[in-house]
JSON list of C-alpha atoms in Angstrom, two decimals:
[
{"chain": "A", "resi": 1, "resn": "GLY", "atom": "CA", "xyz": [-0.01, 0.06, -0.01]},
{"chain": "A", "resi": 2, "resn": "ALA", "atom": "CA", "xyz": [1.02, 3.71, -0.42]},
{"chain": "A", "resi": 3, "resn": "GLY", "atom": "CA", "xyz": [3.01, 5.18, 2.43]},
{"chain": "A", "resi": 4, "resn": "VAL", "atom": "CA", "xyz": [3.89, 8.66, 3.38]},
{"chain": "A", "resi": 5, "resn": "SER", "atom": "CA", "xyz": [5.01, 10.64, 0.44]},
{"chain": "A", "resi": 6, "resn": "GLN", "atom": "CA", "xyz": [6.49, 14.09, 0.39]},
{"chain": "A", "resi": 7, "resn": "SER", "atom": "CA", "xyz": [7.29, 16.78, -2.35]},
{"chain": "A", "resi": 8, "resn": "PRO", "atom": "CA", "xyz": [9.49, 17.79, -3.67]},
{"chain": "A", "resi": 9, "resn": "ARG", "atom": "CA", "xyz": [12.24, 15.23, -2.33]},
{"chain": "A", "resi": 10, "resn": "TYR", "atom": "CA", "xyz": [14.76, 18.15, -2.95]},
{"chain": "A", "resi": 11, "resn": "LYS", "atom": "CA", "xyz": [14.47, 21.66, -2.86]},
{"chain": "A", "resi": 12, "resn": "VAL", "atom": "CA", "xyz": [17.50, 24.22, -3.43]},
{"chain": "A", "resi": 13, "resn": "ALA", "atom": "CA", "xyz": [16.22, 27.84, -2.40]},
{"chain": "A", "resi": 14, "resn": "LYS", "atom": "CA", "xyz": [18.24, 31.10, -2.36]},
{"chain": "A", "resi": 15, "resn": "ARG", "atom": "CA", "xyz": [18.69, 33.04, 1.07]},
{"chain": "A", "resi": 16, "resn": "GLY", "atom": "CA", "xyz": [15.25, 34.82, 1.58]},
{"chain": "A", "resi": 17, "resn": "GLN", "atom": "CA", "xyz": [13.07, 32.80, -0.55]},
{"chain": "A", "resi": 18, "resn": "ASP", "atom": "CA", "xyz": [10.08, 31.45, 0.77]},
{"chain": "A", "resi": 19, "resn": "VAL", "atom": "CA", "xyz": [9.31, 27.54, 0.13]},
{"chain": "A", "resi": 20, "resn": "ALA", "atom": "CA", "xyz": [6.68, 25.04, 0.65]},
{"chain": "A", "resi": 21, "resn": "LEU", "atom": "CA", "xyz": [7.05, 21.59, 1.53]},
{"chain": "A", "resi": 22, "resn": "ARG", "atom": "CA", "xyz": [4.17, 18.97, 0.97]},
{"chain": "A", "resi": 23, "resn": "CYS", "atom": "CA", "xyz": [3.22, 15.93, 2.92]},
{"chain": "A", "resi": 24, "resn": "ASP", "atom": "CA", "xyz": [0.78, 13.19, 1.96]},
{"chain": "A", "resi": 25, "resn": "PRO", "atom": "CA", "xyz": [-0.07, 10.94, 4.86]},
{"chain": "A", "resi": 26, "resn": "ILE", "atom": "CA", "xyz": [-0.93, 7.38, 4.91]},
{"chain": "A", "resi": 27, "resn": "SER", "atom": "CA", "xyz": [-4.67, 7.32, 4.23]},
{"chain": "A", "resi": 28, "resn": "GLY", "atom": "CA", "xyz": [-6.81, 7.17, 7.28]},
{"chain": "A", "resi": 29, "resn": "HIS", "atom": "CA", "xyz": [-3.72, 8.25, 9.63]},
{"chain": "A", "resi": 30, "resn": "VAL", "atom": "CA", "xyz": [-5.34, 10.91, 11.89]},
{"chain": "A", "resi": 31, "resn": "SER", "atom": "CA", "xyz": [-1.94, 12.12, 13.41]},
{"chain": "A", "resi": 32, "resn": "LEU", "atom": "CA", "xyz": [0.66, 13.90, 11.47]},
{"chain": "A", "resi": 33, "resn": "PHE", "atom": "CA", "xyz": [4.16, 15.19, 12.44]},
{"chain": "A", "resi": 34, "resn": "TRP", "atom": "CA", "xyz": [6.95, 17.13, 11.20]},
{"chain": "A", "resi": 35, "resn": "TYR", "atom": "CA", "xyz": [10.43, 16.61, 11.95]},
{"chain": "A", "resi": 36, "resn": "GLN", "atom": "CA", "xyz": [13.61, 18.36, 10.91]},
{"chain": "A", "resi": 37, "resn": "GLN", "atom": "CA", "xyz": [17.06, 16.49, 10.73]},
{"chain": "A", "resi": 38, "resn": "ALA", "atom": "CA", "xyz": [20.57, 17.98, 10.26]},
{"chain": "A", "resi": 39, "resn": "LEU", "atom": "CA", "xyz": [23.41, 16.38, 8.74]},
{"chain": "A", "resi": 40, "resn": "GLY", "atom": "CA", "xyz": [24.84, 13.80, 11.45]},
{"chain": "A", "resi": 41, "resn": "GLN", "atom": "CA", "xyz": [21.90, 14.32, 13.67]},
{"chain": "A", "resi": 42, "resn": "GLY", "atom": "CA", "xyz": [18.83, 12.76, 14.68]},
{"chain": "A", "resi": 43, "resn": "PRO", "atom": "CA", "xyz": [15.44, 14.16, 13.75]},
{"chain": "A", "resi": 44, "resn": "GLU", "atom": "CA", "xyz": [13.99, 17.03, 15.90]},
{"chain": "A", "resi": 45, "resn": "PHE", "atom": "CA", "xyz": [10.42, 17.63, 16.52]},
{"chain": "A", "resi": 46, "resn": "LEU", "atom": "CA", "xyz": [8.80, 20.52, 14.68]},
{"chain": "A", "resi": 47, "resn": "THR", "atom": "CA", "xyz": [4.92, 20.29, 14.96]},
{"chain": "A", "resi": 48, "resn": "TYR", "atom": "CA", "xyz": [2.11, 17.90, 15.53]},
{"chain": "A", "resi": 49, "resn": "PHE", "atom": "CA", "xyz": [-1.28, 17.65, 14.09]},
{"chain": "A", "resi": 50, "resn": "GLN", "atom": "CA", "xyz": [-4.41, 15.56, 14.95]},
{"chain": "A", "resi": 51, "resn": "ASN", "atom": "CA", "xyz": [-6.62, 16.00, 11.93]},
{"chain": "A", "resi": 52, "resn": "GLU", "atom": "CA", "xyz": [-6.78, 19.36, 11.14]},
{"chain": "A", "resi": 53, "resn": "ALA", "atom": "CA", "xyz": [-5.88, 20.72, 14.70]},
{"chain": "A", "resi": 54, "resn": "GLN", "atom": "CA", "xyz": [-2.26, 21.69, 15.24]},
{"chain": "A", "resi": 55, "resn": "LEU", "atom": "CA", "xyz": [-1.78, 20.38, 18.87]},
{"chain": "A", "resi": 56, "resn": "ASP", "atom": "CA", "xyz": [1.70, 21.01, 19.38]},
{"chain": "A", "resi": 57, "resn": "LYS", "atom": "CA", "xyz": [3.96, 23.65, 17.49]},
{"chain": "A", "resi": 58, "resn": "SER", "atom": "CA", "xyz": [6.61, 23.90, 20.26]},
{"chain": "A", "resi": 59, "resn": "GLY", "atom": "CA", "xyz": [9.49, 22.88, 17.82]},
{"chain": "A", "resi": 60, "resn": "LEU", "atom": "CA", "xyz": [9.14, 25.31, 15.26]},
{"chain": "A", "resi": 61, "resn": "PRO", "atom": "CA", "xyz": [12.34, 27.14, 15.61]},
{"chain": "A", "resi": 62, "resn": "SER", "atom": "CA", "xyz": [10.91, 30.70, 14.62]},
{"chain": "A", "resi": 63, "resn": "ASP", "atom": "CA", "xyz": [7.99, 32.30, 13.40]},
{"chain": "A", "resi": 64, "resn": "ARG", "atom": "CA", "xyz": [9.29, 31.97, 9.85]},
{"chain": "A", "resi": 65, "resn": "PHE", "atom": "CA", "xyz": [8.04, 28.31, 10.20]},
{"chain": "A", "resi": 66, "resn": "PHE", "atom": "CA", "xyz": [4.44, 27.87, 9.48]},
{"chain": "A", "resi": 67, "resn": "ALA", "atom": "CA", "xyz": [2.50, 24.45, 9.21]},
{"chain": "A", "resi": 68, "resn": "GLU", "atom": "CA", "xyz": [-1.17, 23.63, 8.14]},
{"chain": "A", "resi": 69, "resn": "ARG", "atom": "CA", "xyz": [-3.37, 20.75, 7.73]},
{"chain": "A", "resi": 70, "resn": "PRO", "atom": "CA", "xyz": [-6.68, 22.36, 6.74]},
{"chain": "A", "resi": 71, "resn": "GLU", "atom": "CA", "xyz": [-8.63, 19.37, 5.66]},
{"chain": "A", "resi": 72, "resn": "GLY", "atom": "CA", "xyz": [-7.02, 16.83, 7.79]},
{"chain": "A", "resi": 73, "resn": "SER", "atom": "CA", "xyz": [-5.10, 14.98, 5.34]},
{"chain": "A", "resi": 74, "resn": "VAL", "atom": "CA", "xyz": [-2.32, 16.66, 3.34]},
{"chain": "A", "resi": 75, "resn": "SER", "atom": "CA", "xyz": [-0.07, 19.11, 5.33]},
{"chain": "A", "resi": 76, "resn": "THR", "atom": "CA", "xyz": [2.35, 21.97, 4.04]},
{"chain": "A", "resi": 77, "resn": "LEU", "atom": "CA", "xyz": [5.23, 23.02, 6.10]},
{"chain": "A", "resi": 78, "resn": "LYS", "atom": "CA", "xyz": [6.04, 26.66, 4.72]},
{"chain": "A", "resi": 79, "resn": "ILE", "atom": "CA", "xyz": [9.14, 28.32, 5.61]},
{"chain": "A", "resi": 80, "resn": "GLN", "atom": "CA", "xyz": [9.54, 32.10, 4.72]},
{"chain": "A", "resi": 81, "resn": "ARG", "atom": "CA", "xyz": [12.76, 34.27, 4.20]},
{"chain": "A", "resi": 82, "resn": "THR", "atom": "CA", "xyz": [14.75, 31.16, 4.28]},
{"chain": "A", "resi": 83, "resn": "GLN", "atom": "CA", "xyz": [17.94, 31.23, 5.91]},
{"chain": "A", "resi": 84, "resn": "GLN", "atom": "CA", "xyz": [21.26, 28.99, 5.30]},
{"chain": "A", "resi": 85, "resn": "GLU", "atom": "CA", "xyz": [20.47, 27.44, 8.84]},
{"chain": "A", "resi": 86, "resn": "ASP", "atom": "CA", "xyz": [17.36, 26.09, 7.72]},
{"chain": "A", "resi": 87, "resn": "SER", "atom": "CA", "xyz": [19.28, 23.61, 5.34]},
{"chain": "A", "resi": 88, "resn": "ALA", "atom": "CA", "xyz": [18.16, 20.11, 6.35]},
{"chain": "A", "resi": 89, "resn": "VAL", "atom": "CA", "xyz": [16.02, 17.36, 5.60]},
{"chain": "A", "resi": 90, "resn": "TYR", "atom": "CA", "xyz": [12.42, 17.87, 6.72]},
{"chain": "A", "resi": 91, "resn": "LEU", "atom": "CA", "xyz": [10.28, 14.72, 7.55]},
{"chain": "A", "resi": 92, "resn": "CYS", "atom": "CA", "xyz": [6.96, 14.04, 7.79]},
{"chain": "A", "resi": 93, "resn": "ALA", "atom": "CA", "xyz": [5.26, 11.08, 9.65]},
{"chain": "A", "resi": 94, "resn": "SER", "atom": "CA", "xyz": [1.72, 9.85, 10.01]},
{"chain": "A", "resi": 95, "resn": "SER", "atom": "CA", "xyz": [0.02, 7.57, 12.74]},
{"chain": "A", "resi": 96, "resn": "LEU", "atom": "CA", "xyz": [-3.24, 6.33, 13.51]},
{"chain": "A", "resi": 97, "resn": "VAL", "atom": "CA", "xyz": [-5.12, 7.89, 16.56]},
{"chain": "A", "resi": 98, "resn": "GLY", "atom": "CA", "xyz": [-3.18, 7.38, 19.57]},
{"chain": "A", "resi": 99, "resn": "ARG", "atom": "CA", "xyz": [-0.01, 8.31, 21.15]},
{"chain": "A", "resi": 100, "resn": "ASP", "atom": "CA", "xyz": [1.73, 5.40, 21.06]},
{"chain": "A", "resi": 101, "resn": "SER", "atom": "CA", "xyz": [0.69, 4.36, 17.58]},
{"chain": "A", "resi": 102, "resn": "GLU", "atom": "CA", "xyz": [3.67, 3.60, 15.39]},
{"chain": "A", "resi": 103, "resn": "GLN", "atom": "CA", "xyz": [4.94, 6.77, 13.20]},
{"chain": "A", "resi": 104, "resn": "TYR", "atom": "CA", "xyz": [5.67, 6.03, 9.57]},
{"chain": "A", "resi": 105, "resn": "PHE", "atom": "CA", "xyz": [8.17, 8.32, 8.00]},
{"chain": "A", "resi": 106, "resn": "GLY", "atom": "CA", "xyz": [8.12, 9.99, 4.39]},
{"chain": "A", "resi": 107, "resn": "PRO", "atom": "CA", "xyz": [11.42, 9.77, 2.37]},
{"chain": "A", "resi": 108, "resn": "GLY", "atom": "CA", "xyz": [11.82, 13.56, 3.53]},
{"chain": "A", "resi": 109, "resn": "THR", "atom": "CA", "xyz": [12.48, 16.81, 1.50]},
{"chain": "A", "resi": 110, "resn": "ARG", "atom": "CA", "xyz": [16.14, 17.72, 1.46]},
{"chain": "A", "resi": 111, "resn": "LEU", "atom": "CA", "xyz": [16.53, 21.64, 1.52]},
{"chain": "A", "resi": 112, "resn": "THR", "atom": "CA", "xyz": [19.41, 23.29, 0.51]},
{"chain": "A", "resi": 113, "resn": "VAL", "atom": "CA", "xyz": [19.51, 27.15, 0.92]},
{"chain": "A", "resi": 114, "resn": "THR", "atom": "CA", "xyz": [22.48, 28.81, -0.78]},
{"chain": "B", "resi": 1, "resn": "ARG", "atom": "CA", "xyz": [22.46, 18.28, 27.93]},
{"chain": "B", "resi": 2, "resn": "LYS", "atom": "CA", "xyz": [20.43, 16.50, 25.12]},
{"chain": "B", "resi": 3, "resn": "GLU", "atom": "CA", "xyz": [16.97, 14.61, 26.18]},
{"chain": "B", "resi": 4, "resn": "VAL", "atom": "CA", "xyz": [18.31, 11.54, 24.56]},
{"chain": "B", "resi": 5, "resn": "GLU", "atom": "CA", "xyz": [22.10, 10.93, 24.44]},
{"chain": "B", "resi": 6, "resn": "GLN", "atom": "CA", "xyz": [23.79, 8.23, 22.33]},
{"chain": "B", "resi": 7, "resn": "ASP", "atom": "CA", "xyz": [27.49, 7.57, 21.65]},
{"chain": "B", "resi": 8, "resn": "PRO", "atom": "CA", "xyz": [27.66, 8.46, 17.64]},
{"chain": "B", "resi": 9, "resn": "GLY", "atom": "CA", "xyz": [30.20, 5.83, 17.06]},
{"chain": "B", "resi": 10, "resn": "PRO", "atom": "CA", "xyz": [31.10, 4.73, 14.29]},
{"chain": "B", "resi": 11, "resn": "PHE", "atom": "CA", "xyz": [31.17, 1.16, 15.40]},
{"chain": "B", "resi": 12, "resn": "ASN", "atom": "CA", "xyz": [33.45, -1.00, 13.20]},
{"chain": "B", "resi": 13, "resn": "VAL", "atom": "CA", "xyz": [32.67, -4.86, 13.44]},
{"chain": "B", "resi": 14, "resn": "PRO", "atom": "CA", "xyz": [33.31, -7.84, 11.57]},
{"chain": "B", "resi": 15, "resn": "GLU", "atom": "CA", "xyz": [30.44, -10.09, 10.50]},
{"chain": "B", "resi": 16, "resn": "GLY", "atom": "CA", "xyz": [29.28, -12.28, 12.97]},
{"chain": "B", "resi": 17, "resn": "ALA", "atom": "CA", "xyz": [30.28, -10.17, 15.80]},
{"chain": "B", "resi": 18, "resn": "THR", "atom": "CA", "xyz": [27.88, -8.92, 18.63]},
{"chain": "B", "resi": 19, "resn": "VAL", "atom": "CA", "xyz": [27.28, -5.33, 19.19]},
{"chain": "B", "resi": 20, "resn": "ALA", "atom": "CA", "xyz": [25.74, -3.34, 21.94]},
{"chain": "B", "resi": 21, "resn": "PHE", "atom": "CA", "xyz": [24.27, 0.42, 21.72]},
{"chain": "B", "resi": 22, "resn": "ASN", "atom": "CA", "xyz": [23.53, 2.36, 24.76]},
{"chain": "B", "resi": 23, "resn": "CYS", "atom": "CA", "xyz": [21.47, 5.43, 25.43]},
{"chain": "B", "resi": 24, "resn": "THR", "atom": "CA", "xyz": [20.37, 7.36, 28.28]},
{"chain": "B", "resi": 25, "resn": "TYR", "atom": "CA", "xyz": [17.31, 9.83, 28.44]},
{"chain": "B", "resi": 26, "resn": "SER", "atom": "CA", "xyz": [16.75, 12.72, 30.87]},
{"chain": "B", "resi": 27, "resn": "ASN", "atom": "CA", "xyz": [12.81, 13.11, 31.08]},
{"chain": "B", "resi": 28, "resn": "SER", "atom": "CA", "xyz": [11.70, 10.72, 33.63]},
{"chain": "B", "resi": 29, "resn": "ALA", "atom": "CA", "xyz": [7.97, 11.27, 32.29]},
{"chain": "B", "resi": 30, "resn": "SER", "atom": "CA", "xyz": [8.88, 9.64, 29.30]},
{"chain": "B", "resi": 31, "resn": "GLN", "atom": "CA", "xyz": [6.16, 7.01, 28.28]},
{"chain": "B", "resi": 32, "resn": "SER", "atom": "CA", "xyz": [7.56, 4.47, 25.69]},
{"chain": "B", "resi": 33, "resn": "PHE", "atom": "CA", "xyz": [10.79, 3.86, 24.15]},
{"chain": "B", "resi": 34, "resn": "PHE", "atom": "CA", "xyz": [12.11, 2.59, 20.62]},
{"chain": "B", "resi": 35, "resn": "TRP", "atom": "CA", "xyz": [14.82, 1.76, 18.42]},
{"chain": "B", "resi": 36, "resn": "TYR", "atom": "CA", "xyz": [14.81, 3.30, 14.84]},
{"chain": "B", "resi": 37, "resn": "ARG", "atom": "CA", "xyz": [17.06, 2.44, 12.22]},
{"chain": "B", "resi": 38, "resn": "GLN", "atom": "CA", "xyz": [17.95, 4.92, 9.28]},
{"chain": "B", "resi": 39, "resn": "ASP", "atom": "CA", "xyz": [20.04, 3.65, 6.28]},
{"chain": "B", "resi": 40, "resn": "CYS", "atom": "CA", "xyz": [21.93, 6.51, 4.45]},
{"chain": "B", "resi": 41, "resn": "ARG", "atom": "CA", "xyz": [19.89, 9.07, 2.88]},
{"chain": "B", "resi": 42, "resn": "LYS", "atom": "CA", "xyz": [16.55, 7.10, 3.70]},
{"chain": "B", "resi": 43, "resn": "GLU", "atom": "CA", "xyz": [14.01, 7.76, 6.34]},
{"chain": "B", "resi": 44, "resn": "PRO", "atom": "CA", "xyz": [13.88, 6.46, 9.63]},
{"chain": "B", "resi": 45, "resn": "LYS", "atom": "CA", "xyz": [11.96, 2.94, 10.41]},
{"chain": "B", "resi": 46, "resn": "LEU", "atom": "CA", "xyz": [10.86, 1.55, 13.60]},
{"chain": "B", "resi": 47, "resn": "LEU", "atom": "CA", "xyz": [12.91, -1.41, 14.56]},
{"chain": "B", "resi": 48, "resn": "MET", "atom": "CA", "xyz": [11.67, -2.44, 17.76]},
{"chain": "B", "resi": 49, "resn": "SER", "atom": "CA", "xyz": [9.92, -0.99, 20.84]},
{"chain": "B", "resi": 50, "resn": "VAL", "atom": "CA", "xyz": [11.53, -1.42, 24.22]},
{"chain": "B", "resi": 51, "resn": "TYR", "atom": "CA", "xyz": [10.03, -2.67, 27.32]},
{"chain": "B", "resi": 52, "resn": "SER", "atom": "CA", "xyz": [11.24, -3.00, 30.93]},
{"chain": "B", "resi": 53, "resn": "SER", "atom": "CA", "xyz": [10.98, -6.86, 30.79]},
{"chain": "B", "resi": 54, "resn": "GLY", "atom": "CA", "xyz": [13.14, -6.79, 27.70]},
{"chain": "B", "resi": 55, "resn": "ASN", "atom": "CA", "xyz": [12.18, -7.89, 24.40]},
{"chain": "B", "resi": 56, "resn": "GLU", "atom": "CA", "xyz": [14.01, -9.87, 21.83]},
{"chain": "B", "resi": 57, "resn": "ASP", "atom": "CA", "xyz": [13.28, -10.03, 18.00]},
{"chain": "B", "resi": 58, "resn": "GLY", "atom": "CA", "xyz": [15.48, -12.36, 16.22]},
{"chain": "B", "resi": 59, "resn": "ARG", "atom": "CA", "xyz": [19.00, -11.30, 16.49]},
{"chain": "B", "resi": 60, "resn": "PHE", "atom": "CA", "xyz": [17.96, -8.20, 18.27]},
{"chain": "B", "resi": 61, "resn": "THR", "atom": "CA", "xyz": [17.42, -7.66, 22.13]},
{"chain": "B", "resi": 62, "resn": "ALA", "atom": "CA", "xyz": [16.28, -4.33, 23.58]},
{"chain": "B", "resi": 63, "resn": "GLN", "atom": "CA", "xyz": [16.28, -3.42, 27.19]},
{"chain": "B", "resi": 64, "resn": "LEU", "atom": "CA", "xyz": [15.21, -0.67, 29.32]},
{"chain": "B", "resi": 65, "resn": "ASN", "atom": "CA", "xyz": [16.11, 0.30, 32.83]},
{"chain": "B", "resi": 66, "resn": "ARG", "atom": "CA", "xyz": [13.64, 3.05, 33.82]},
{"chain": "B", "resi": 67, "resn": "ALA", "atom": "CA", "xyz": [15.38, 3.71, 37.40]},
{"chain": "B", "resi": 68, "resn": "SER", "atom": "CA", "xyz": [18.74, 4.72, 35.45]},
{"chain": "B", "resi": 69, "resn": "GLN", "atom": "CA", "xyz": [16.83, 5.79, 32.61]},
{"chain": "B", "resi": 70, "resn": "TYR", "atom": "CA", "xyz": [18.85, 3.89, 30.12]},
{"chain": "B", "resi": 71, "resn": "ILE", "atom": "CA", "xyz": [18.13, 1.74, 27.05]},
{"chain": "B", "resi": 72, "resn": "SER", "atom": "CA", "xyz": [20.15, -0.88, 25.32]},
{"chain": "B", "resi": 73, "resn": "LEU", "atom": "CA", "xyz": [20.22, -2.69, 21.91]},
{"chain": "B", "resi": 74, "resn": "LEU", "atom": "CA", "xyz": [21.95, -5.71, 21.46]},
{"chain": "B", "resi": 75, "resn": "ILE", "atom": "CA", "xyz": [22.68, -7.26, 18.08]},
{"chain": "B", "resi": 76, "resn": "ARG", "atom": "CA", "xyz": [23.86, -10.79, 17.94]},
{"chain": "B", "resi": 77, "resn": "ASP", "atom": "CA", "xyz": [25.86, -12.60, 14.71]},
{"chain": "B", "resi": 78, "resn": "SER", "atom": "CA", "xyz": [25.83, -9.27, 13.01]},
{"chain": "B", "resi": 79, "resn": "LYS", "atom": "CA", "xyz": [25.21, -9.24, 9.23]},
{"chain": "B", "resi": 80, "resn": "LEU", "atom": "CA", "xyz": [26.64, -6.64, 6.61]},
{"chain": "B", "resi": 81, "resn": "SER", "atom": "CA", "xyz": [22.82, -5.52, 6.04]},
{"chain": "B", "resi": 82, "resn": "ASP", "atom": "CA", "xyz": [22.80, -4.32, 9.57]},
{"chain": "B", "resi": 83, "resn": "SER", "atom": "CA", "xyz": [25.19, -1.55, 8.56]},
{"chain": "B", "resi": 84, "resn": "ALA", "atom": "CA", "xyz": [22.92, 1.65, 9.30]},
{"chain": "B", "resi": 85, "resn": "THR", "atom": "CA", "xyz": [22.43, 4.36, 11.94]},
{"chain": "B", "resi": 86, "resn": "TYR", "atom": "CA", "xyz": [20.47, 3.06, 14.82]},
{"chain": "B", "resi": 87, "resn": "LEU", "atom": "CA", "xyz": [18.19, 5.93, 16.48]},
{"chain": "B", "resi": 88, "resn": "CYS", "atom": "CA", "xyz": [17.55, 5.67, 20.35]},
{"chain": "B", "resi": 89, "resn": "VAL", "atom": "CA", "xyz": [13.93, 7.15, 20.55]},
{"chain": "B", "resi": 90, "resn": "VAL", "atom": "CA", "xyz": [11.55, 8.42, 23.47]},
{"chain": "B", "resi": 91, "resn": "ASN", "atom": "CA", "xyz": [8.07, 9.23, 23.26]},
{"chain": "B", "resi": 92, "resn": "LEU", "atom": "CA", "xyz": [6.79, 11.94, 25.83]},
{"chain": "B", "resi": 93, "resn": "SER", "atom": "CA", "xyz": [3.05, 11.72, 26.70]},
{"chain": "B", "resi": 94, "resn": "THR", "atom": "CA", "xyz": [2.09, 14.07, 24.19]},
{"chain": "B", "resi": 95, "resn": "GLY", "atom": "CA", "xyz": [2.98, 11.78, 21.41]},
{"chain": "B", "resi": 96, "resn": "LYS", "atom": "CA", "xyz": [6.17, 13.59, 19.88]},
{"chain": "B", "resi": 97, "resn": "LEU", "atom": "CA", "xyz": [9.30, 11.80, 19.32]},
{"chain": "B", "resi": 98, "resn": "ILE", "atom": "CA", "xyz": [12.71, 12.60, 20.70]},
{"chain": "B", "resi": 99, "resn": "PHE", "atom": "CA", "xyz": [15.57, 11.30, 18.96]},
{"chain": "B", "resi": 100, "resn": "GLY", "atom": "CA", "xyz": [19.16, 10.67, 19.98]},
{"chain": "B", "resi": 101, "resn": "GLN", "atom": "CA", "xyz": [21.81, 11.64, 17.59]},
{"chain": "B", "resi": 102, "resn": "GLY", "atom": "CA", "xyz": [22.06, 8.10, 16.42]},
{"chain": "B", "resi": 103, "resn": "THR", "atom": "CA", "xyz": [24.94, 5.63, 16.51]},
{"chain": "B", "resi": 104, "resn": "THR", "atom": "CA", "xyz": [26.55, 4.57, 13.09]},
{"chain": "B", "resi": 105, "resn": "LEU", "atom": "CA", "xyz": [27.13, 0.74, 12.93]},
{"chain": "B", "resi": 106, "resn": "GLN", "atom": "CA", "xyz": [29.45, -0.35, 10.00]},
{"chain": "B", "resi": 107, "resn": "VAL", "atom": "CA", "xyz": [29.91, -4.18, 9.63]},
{"chain": "B", "resi": 108, "resn": "LYS", "atom": "CA", "xyz": [32.93, -5.49, 7.73]},
{"chain": "B", "resi": 109, "resn": "PRO", "atom": "CA", "xyz": [33.25, -8.67, 5.75]}
]
């Protein structure tokens, strides 16, 4: 069956540009998570949705980062005025309802800010 | 101090060796625990959950010590295909996962 998909897989942005990263979770998965993974590090939590409600955005590094999931399925992570330190892999994960449900990760979007 | 700490390695071992990874976590309110595996330039995938009673899945054994806030993973009879980064992961009560830096394993022929 289809897993979590993300697009684009690779994105190169010039410093100061805005970018939008898309996540298509597994059908029927209620929970959706975004993580940021810098080179050589483990993923770091950014934000969490249950259906369309953003229940936790404590990991967003600045107000340049914004995430939405308006219809409770597809989610978009937007980064405004990108900076070099935003260069990382952005991973999306989805899970069935329940905090202990296994999270399934998408392949990630590798963002490079030049 | 990081919430989940692991030795990044790399661990270079010959095929057939037994190798052990450890990690410690700082938040005593942590609810559940996992080991994830991540291959180079791929997404993390769940390897196994970790329980206080210890659990085994084939050549892999995981153990949790809540009193010491310590998690371990033992791999017996290492295969070349075990080469990857192993991420120690803690789930807080909110559901968000806290990852360690990862430990890199390289199994040599």
